Amino acid sequence: MAETTHHYEQIIEVSGEVPAAERSLGVALCVVFMSVEVVGGIKANSLAILTDAAHLLSDVAAFAISLFSLWAAGWEANPRQSYGFFRIEILGALVSIQMIWLLAGILVYEAILRLIKETGEVDGFLMFVVAAFGLVVNIVMAVLLGHDHSHGGHDHGHGHGHGHGHGHGHGHSHSHSHGHNDHDQSHGHRHGVQITTHPHQHEDHRGDEEHGHAHEEDLEEPLLKKTSQDNNKPKKKRRNINVQGAYLHVLGDSIQSVGVMIGGAIIWFKPAWKIIDLICTLIFSVLVLGTTIKMLRNILEVLMESTPREIDARKLEKGLCEMDEVVAIHELHIWAITVGKVLLACHVKVRPEADAEMVLDNVIDYIRREYNISHVTIQIER
């Protein structure tokens, strides 16, 4: 029996992080302005400003979690965490959303209490000045995060396959690959396939049957082969869900700062209209909750191992069934360990006379070429 060696490597090395100087500047701006808003909100007796400060705190948390997840993604995979630590990104984003919802709930509760009970005067001028300063900070943060809103990665790959035949014979291929893209060059190599055959006899079989066990060892090649068809397709950038979330939060806070500025200006000229401060708090709390719904949906889909929305499983199955020598596809599973890192596993039934190895190569090549799935596990059946 051929010995199979398992390699544990990270699936995708995440790159394109925000430069250290910009990260430090962004976090410093958030912390400083958050302190200014807390003091200014208390001095002005403005709940809307305190709401903005709470949202800014959630932005700091989201940005910090995104940086931690990008760092953790570079941790070396091991036999226990064979896919690496990419899902830390999803868990971090979930914690960030829970923090946002908790703070929003507290502020909405306080706003309702202030609507019911008579509150003190609101300093409209101070409210306007603090909100204006916040708008400037949010614009700077949006620019910094915008550089990292979408980023690509280097692909690294390896594969190993196992084949087991019983009666009719089965072949398994487990392949996940990553390609290196440095200076528009691709590097890859492919090792040979070792086939070991063991004859057996069983009383419950008709006569003598041969059982084949195939092991594809150390298969390594680029994720996508360079063809004219592939070159015509735009390169799809991978997204980091936490950086995306922090970016959207900052944009939301910018809009909120404009609203608080308008409300502060009105209260500045019409102090009796202090209810506008509470209305701003309620409206912007609802808006912030609304902006996290899509992000939460993406998180739950990953945790539930749902088929990614950008992949049509029926179309993929139909494409495989239309290939030569393929009879049927079953046990098709498509899921993601984090946003942009998709995995696939399925059983492929082929004709008895078909070349299993050739069909296997064609199936894997089709899935990589058409759907850019980095980790593929195929079992061949007859």
Coordinates of C-alpha atoms in Angstrom, one line a residue:
M1 CA 0.0 0.0 0.0
A2 CA 1.3 3.4 -0.9
E3 CA 2.0 5.6 2.0
T4 CA 0.1 8.8 2.0
T5 CA 1.6 12.0 3.6
H6 CA -0.8 14.7 4.8
H7 CA 0.4 18.3 4.7
Y8 CA -1.3 21.0 6.7
E9 CA -0.8 24.4 5.3
Q10 CA -2.8 27.6 5.4
I11 CA -5.3 27.8 2.6
I12 CA -4.8 31.4 1.7
E13 CA -2.3 33.8 3.0
V14 CA -4.1 37.1 3.5
S15 CA -2.3 40.2 2.3
G16 CA -3.1 43.8 1.6
E17 CA -3.5 44.9 5.2
V18 CA -3.7 48.5 6.0
P19 CA -0.2 49.9 6.5
A20 CA 0.9 50.1 10.2
A21 CA 1.1 53.9 10.2
E22 CA -2.4 54.2 8.8
R23 CA -3.7 51.7 11.3
S24 CA -2.2 53.5 14.2
L25 CA -3.5 56.9 12.9
G26 CA -7.0 55.5 12.5
V27 CA -7.3 53.9 15.9
A28 CA -5.8 57.0 17.5
L29 CA -8.3 59.2 15.8
C30 CA -11.2 57.0 16.9
V31 CA -10.1 56.8 20.5
V32 CA -9.4 60.6 20.8
F33 CA -12.6 61.6 19.2
M34 CA -14.6 59.0 21.1
S35 CA -13.3 60.7 24.3
V36 CA -14.2 64.1 23.0
E37 CA -17.7 62.9 22.2
V38 CA -18.3 61.4 25.6
V39 CA -17.2 64.6 27.3
G40 CA -19.0 66.8 24.8
G41 CA -22.2 64.7 25.0
I42 CA -22.3 64.9 28.8
K43 CA -21.5 68.7 28.8
A44 CA -24.2 69.4 26.1
N45 CA -26.7 66.9 27.7
S46 CA -27.0 65.5 24.2
L47 CA -27.9 61.8 23.9
A48 CA -27.4 61.9 20.1
I49 CA -23.7 62.7 20.6
L50 CA -23.4 59.9 23.2
T51 CA -25.0 57.6 20.6
D52 CA -22.4 58.6 18.1
A53 CA -19.7 57.9 20.7
A54 CA -21.1 54.5 21.3
H55 CA -21.2 53.8 17.6
L56 CA -17.6 55.0 17.3
L57 CA -16.6 52.5 20.0
S58 CA -18.1 49.7 18.0
D59 CA -16.1 50.9 15.0
V60 CA -12.9 50.8 17.1
A61 CA -13.8 47.2 18.2
A62 CA -14.7 46.1 14.7
F63 CA -11.4 47.6 13.3
A64 CA -9.4 45.9 16.1
I65 CA -11.1 42.6 15.5
S66 CA -10.4 42.8 11.8
L67 CA -6.7 43.4 12.4
F68 CA -6.6 40.5 14.8
S69 CA -8.3 38.2 12.3
L70 CA -6.0 39.2 9.5
W71 CA -3.0 38.4 11.8
A72 CA -4.6 35.1 13.0
A73 CA -5.2 34.1 9.4
G74 CA -1.4 33.8 9.1
W75 CA -1.1 31.3 11.9
E76 CA 0.2 28.0 10.6
A77 CA -2.5 25.3 10.3
N78 CA -2.0 22.0 12.3
P79 CA -3.6 18.6 12.3
R80 CA -6.3 19.7 14.7
Q81 CA -7.1 23.0 12.9
S82 CA -6.3 21.7 9.4
Y83 CA -8.1 24.6 7.7
G84 CA -6.2 27.2 9.7
F85 CA -7.8 30.0 11.8
F86 CA -9.7 31.8 9.2
R87 CA -13.0 31.5 11.0
I88 CA -11.7 33.7 13.8
E89 CA -12.7 36.5 11.4
I90 CA -16.4 35.3 11.4
L91 CA -16.5 35.0 15.2
G92 CA -14.9 38.4 15.7
A93 CA -17.5 40.0 13.3
L94 CA -20.3 38.3 15.3
V95 CA -19.0 39.7 18.6
S96 CA -18.7 43.2 17.0
I97 CA -22.4 43.0 15.9
Q98 CA -23.5 41.9 19.3
M99 CA -21.7 44.9 20.9
I100 CA -23.3 47.3 18.4
W101 CA -26.8 45.9 19.1
L102 CA -26.3 46.0 22.9
L103 CA -25.2 49.7 22.8
A104 CA -28.0 50.6 20.4
G105 CA -30.5 49.0 22.7
I106 CA -29.2 50.8 25.8
L107 CA -29.3 54.2 24.0
V108 CA -32.8 53.6 22.6
Y109 CA -34.0 52.8 26.1
E110 CA -32.5 56.0 27.4
A111 CA -34.0 58.0 24.6
I112 CA -37.5 56.6 25.3
L113 CA -37.1 57.5 29.0
R114 CA -36.1 61.1 28.1
L115 CA -39.1 61.4 25.8
I116 CA -41.4 60.3 28.7
K117 CA -39.7 62.4 31.3
E118 CA -38.8 66.1 31.2
T119 CA -35.1 66.5 30.6
G120 CA -32.7 69.4 31.0
E121 CA -31.6 71.9 28.3
V122 CA -29.5 70.7 25.4
D123 CA -26.6 72.9 24.3
G124 CA -27.1 73.1 20.6
F125 CA -23.9 75.0 19.8
L126 CA -21.7 72.5 21.6
M127 CA -23.7 69.7 19.9
F128 CA -23.0 71.2 16.5
V129 CA -19.3 71.7 17.1
V130 CA -18.7 68.2 18.4
A131 CA -20.7 66.7 15.5
A132 CA -18.7 68.8 12.9
F133 CA -15.4 67.6 14.4
G134 CA -16.8 64.0 14.3
L135 CA -17.6 64.4 10.6
V136 CA -14.0 65.3 9.8
V137 CA -12.7 62.4 11.8
N138 CA -15.1 60.0 10.1
I139 CA -14.1 61.2 6.6
V140 CA -10.4 60.5 7.5
M141 CA -11.3 57.0 8.8
A142 CA -13.4 56.3 5.7
V143 CA -10.4 57.1 3.5
L144 CA -8.0 54.9 5.6
L145 CA -10.4 52.0 5.7
G146 CA -11.3 52.4 2.0
H147 CA -7.7 51.5 1.0
D148 CA -8.3 48.0 2.6
H149 CA -12.0 47.7 1.8
S150 CA -11.2 45.0 -0.8
H151 CA -7.9 43.2 -1.1
G152 CA -6.4 40.3 -2.8
G153 CA -4.3 37.4 -1.5
H154 CA -1.6 35.0 -2.4
D155 CA -2.7 31.5 -3.2
H156 CA -0.8 28.5 -2.0
G157 CA -1.8 25.0 -2.7
H158 CA -1.3 21.3 -2.2
G159 CA -3.4 18.3 -2.7
H160 CA -3.6 14.7 -1.8
G161 CA -5.9 12.0 -3.1
H162 CA -7.0 8.6 -2.0
G163 CA -8.7 6.0 -4.0
H164 CA -10.5 2.9 -2.7
G165 CA -12.1 0.3 -4.9
H166 CA -14.6 -2.3 -3.7
G167 CA -16.1 -4.4 -6.4
H168 CA -16.4 -1.7 -8.9
G169 CA -13.7 0.6 -7.6
H170 CA -13.8 4.1 -6.2
G171 CA -11.4 7.0 -6.5
H172 CA -11.0 9.9 -4.2
S173 CA -9.2 13.1 -4.8
H174 CA -8.7 15.7 -2.1
S175 CA -7.2 18.9 -3.6
H176 CA -6.9 22.4 -2.3
S177 CA -4.6 24.7 -4.1
H178 CA -3.4 28.2 -3.9
G179 CA -1.4 30.0 -6.6
H180 CA 1.3 32.6 -6.0
N181 CA 0.9 35.8 -7.8
D182 CA 4.0 38.0 -7.6
H183 CA 4.8 40.3 -10.4
D184 CA 2.2 38.8 -12.7
Q185 CA 3.8 35.4 -12.6
S186 CA 2.5 32.0 -11.7
H187 CA 4.4 29.2 -10.1
G188 CA 3.4 25.6 -9.7
H189 CA 4.5 22.0 -10.1
R190 CA 2.8 18.7 -10.2
H191 CA 4.2 15.4 -8.9
G192 CA 3.3 12.0 -10.3
V193 CA 0.4 9.8 -9.3
Q194 CA 1.1 6.5 -7.7
I195 CA -1.3 3.7 -8.2
T196 CA -1.2 0.6 -6.1
T197 CA -3.4 -2.4 -6.9
H198 CA -4.3 -5.2 -4.6
P199 CA -6.1 -8.3 -5.8
H200 CA -8.7 -9.8 -3.4
Q201 CA -11.2 -12.6 -3.6
H202 CA -14.5 -12.5 -1.8
E203 CA -17.2 -15.2 -1.6
D204 CA -20.0 -12.8 -2.0
H205 CA -18.6 -11.5 -5.3
R206 CA -19.1 -13.2 -8.7
G207 CA -15.7 -14.8 -9.3
D208 CA -12.5 -12.9 -8.8
E209 CA -12.7 -9.1 -8.6
E210 CA -9.9 -6.6 -8.4
H211 CA -10.0 -3.8 -5.8
G212 CA -7.8 -0.8 -6.6
H213 CA -6.6 1.8 -4.2
A214 CA -5.2 5.0 -5.7
H215 CA -3.3 7.6 -3.8
E216 CA -2.5 10.9 -5.4
E217 CA 0.4 12.3 -3.4
D218 CA 1.7 15.8 -3.1
L219 CA -0.3 17.3 -6.0
E220 CA 0.5 21.0 -6.3
E221 CA -0.5 23.3 -9.0
P222 CA -1.8 26.9 -9.4
L223 CA -5.4 27.6 -8.4
L224 CA -6.3 28.8 -11.9
K225 CA -4.5 27.8 -15.1
K226 CA -3.4 30.7 -17.3
T227 CA -5.6 30.4 -20.4
S228 CA -7.0 33.0 -22.8
Q229 CA -10.5 32.4 -21.4
D230 CA -9.3 33.0 -17.8
N231 CA -7.4 36.1 -18.8
N232 CA -10.6 37.7 -20.1
K233 CA -12.3 37.2 -16.7
P234 CA -11.8 40.0 -14.2
K235 CA -9.9 39.1 -11.1
K236 CA -12.3 38.8 -8.2
K237 CA -10.9 40.5 -5.1
R238 CA -11.4 38.8 -1.8
R239 CA -13.0 40.8 0.9
N240 CA -12.4 40.8 4.6
I241 CA -15.8 40.9 6.4
N242 CA -14.5 42.8 9.4
V243 CA -12.7 45.5 7.4
Q244 CA -15.9 45.8 5.3
G245 CA -17.9 46.1 8.4
A246 CA -15.7 48.8 9.9
Y247 CA -15.8 50.7 6.7
L248 CA -19.6 50.6 6.5
H249 CA -19.8 51.6 10.2
V250 CA -17.6 54.7 9.6
L251 CA -19.7 55.7 6.6
G252 CA -22.8 55.3 8.7
D253 CA -21.3 57.4 11.5
S254 CA -20.5 60.1 8.9
I255 CA -24.1 60.3 7.9
Q256 CA -25.1 60.4 11.5
S257 CA -22.6 63.2 12.2
V258 CA -24.3 65.3 9.5
G259 CA -27.7 64.6 11.1
V260 CA -26.5 65.5 14.5
M261 CA -25.0 68.7 13.1
I262 CA -28.4 69.6 11.6
G263 CA -30.1 68.8 14.8
G264 CA -27.6 70.8 16.8
A265 CA -28.0 73.8 14.5
I266 CA -31.8 73.7 15.0
I267 CA -31.5 73.4 18.8
W268 CA -28.9 76.2 18.7
F269 CA -31.4 78.6 17.2
K270 CA -34.6 77.0 18.7
P271 CA -33.6 75.7 22.2
A272 CA -37.2 74.6 22.8
W273 CA -36.9 72.0 20.1
K274 CA -34.6 69.8 22.2
I275 CA -36.8 66.8 21.3
I276 CA -34.8 66.7 18.0
D277 CA -31.9 65.3 19.9
L278 CA -33.9 62.3 21.1
I279 CA -35.4 61.8 17.6
C280 CA -31.9 61.8 16.1
T281 CA -30.9 59.1 18.6
L282 CA -33.8 56.8 17.8
I283 CA -33.5 57.2 14.0
F284 CA -29.8 56.7 13.8
S285 CA -29.9 53.7 16.2
V286 CA -32.4 52.0 13.9
L287 CA -30.2 52.9 10.9
V288 CA -27.1 51.4 12.5
L289 CA -29.0 48.2 13.3
G290 CA -30.2 48.0 9.7
T291 CA -26.7 48.3 8.3
T292 CA -25.6 45.2 10.3
I293 CA -28.4 42.9 9.1
K294 CA -26.7 41.9 5.8
M295 CA -23.4 41.4 7.7
L296 CA -25.1 39.2 10.2
R297 CA -26.8 37.2 7.4
N298 CA -23.4 36.5 5.8
I299 CA -22.0 35.4 9.2
L300 CA -24.9 33.0 9.9
E301 CA -24.6 31.6 6.4
V302 CA -20.9 30.8 6.9
L303 CA -21.6 29.3 10.4
M304 CA -24.5 27.2 9.0
E305 CA -22.2 26.1 6.1
S306 CA -24.7 27.2 3.5
T307 CA -23.8 27.3 -0.2
P308 CA -22.3 30.7 -0.9
R309 CA -24.8 33.0 -2.7
E310 CA -22.4 33.7 -5.6
I311 CA -22.3 30.0 -6.5
D312 CA -25.3 28.3 -8.2
A313 CA -25.1 24.7 -7.0
R314 CA -27.7 23.5 -9.6
K315 CA -25.8 25.0 -12.4
L316 CA -22.5 23.5 -11.2
E317 CA -24.0 20.1 -10.9
K318 CA -25.5 20.4 -14.4
G319 CA -22.2 21.4 -15.8
L320 CA -20.5 18.3 -14.2
C321 CA -23.2 16.0 -15.5
E322 CA -22.7 17.2 -19.0
M323 CA -19.0 16.2 -19.0
D324 CA -17.9 13.1 -20.9
E325 CA -18.0 9.8 -19.0
V326 CA -19.9 11.3 -16.1
V327 CA -23.2 9.5 -15.3
A328 CA -24.4 11.3 -12.2
I329 CA -23.4 13.6 -9.3
H330 CA -24.6 13.1 -5.8
E331 CA -23.6 14.1 -2.2
L332 CA -22.7 17.6 -3.5
H333 CA -21.7 19.9 -0.7
I334 CA -20.5 23.5 -1.1
W335 CA -19.6 25.7 1.9
A336 CA -17.2 28.3 3.1
I337 CA -14.9 28.5 6.1
T338 CA -15.0 32.3 5.8
V339 CA -16.0 34.8 3.3
G340 CA -14.3 34.2 0.0
K341 CA -12.8 30.8 0.9
V342 CA -15.1 28.1 -0.6
L343 CA -14.8 24.4 -0.3
L344 CA -16.6 21.6 -2.3
A345 CA -17.1 17.9 -1.9
C346 CA -19.1 15.5 -4.1
H347 CA -19.4 11.9 -5.5
V348 CA -19.0 11.5 -9.2
K349 CA -20.4 8.3 -10.8
V350 CA -18.7 7.5 -14.1
R351 CA -19.2 4.8 -16.8
P352 CA -17.6 1.4 -16.1
E353 CA -15.1 1.8 -19.0
A354 CA -14.1 5.4 -18.1
D355 CA -10.6 6.5 -17.2
A356 CA -11.2 7.5 -13.6
E357 CA -8.0 9.5 -13.3
M358 CA -8.8 11.5 -16.5
V359 CA -12.4 12.2 -15.3
L360 CA -11.1 13.3 -12.0
D361 CA -8.7 15.8 -13.5
N362 CA -11.4 17.2 -15.8
V363 CA -13.8 17.6 -12.9
I364 CA -11.4 19.4 -10.6
D365 CA -10.2 21.6 -13.5
Y366 CA -13.8 22.6 -14.4
I367 CA -14.6 23.5 -10.8
R368 CA -11.5 25.6 -10.4
R369 CA -11.8 27.3 -13.7
E370 CA -15.5 28.1 -13.7
Y371 CA -16.1 28.7 -9.9
N372 CA -12.6 29.5 -8.5
I373 CA -13.1 27.1 -5.6
S374 CA -9.8 26.6 -3.8
H375 CA -10.5 23.3 -2.0
V376 CA -12.1 20.4 -3.8
T377 CA -12.7 16.8 -2.7
I378 CA -14.0 14.3 -5.3
Q379 CA -14.9 10.7 -4.9
I380 CA -15.1 8.7 -8.2
E381 CA -17.7 5.8 -8.3
R382 CA -18.6 3.3 -10.9

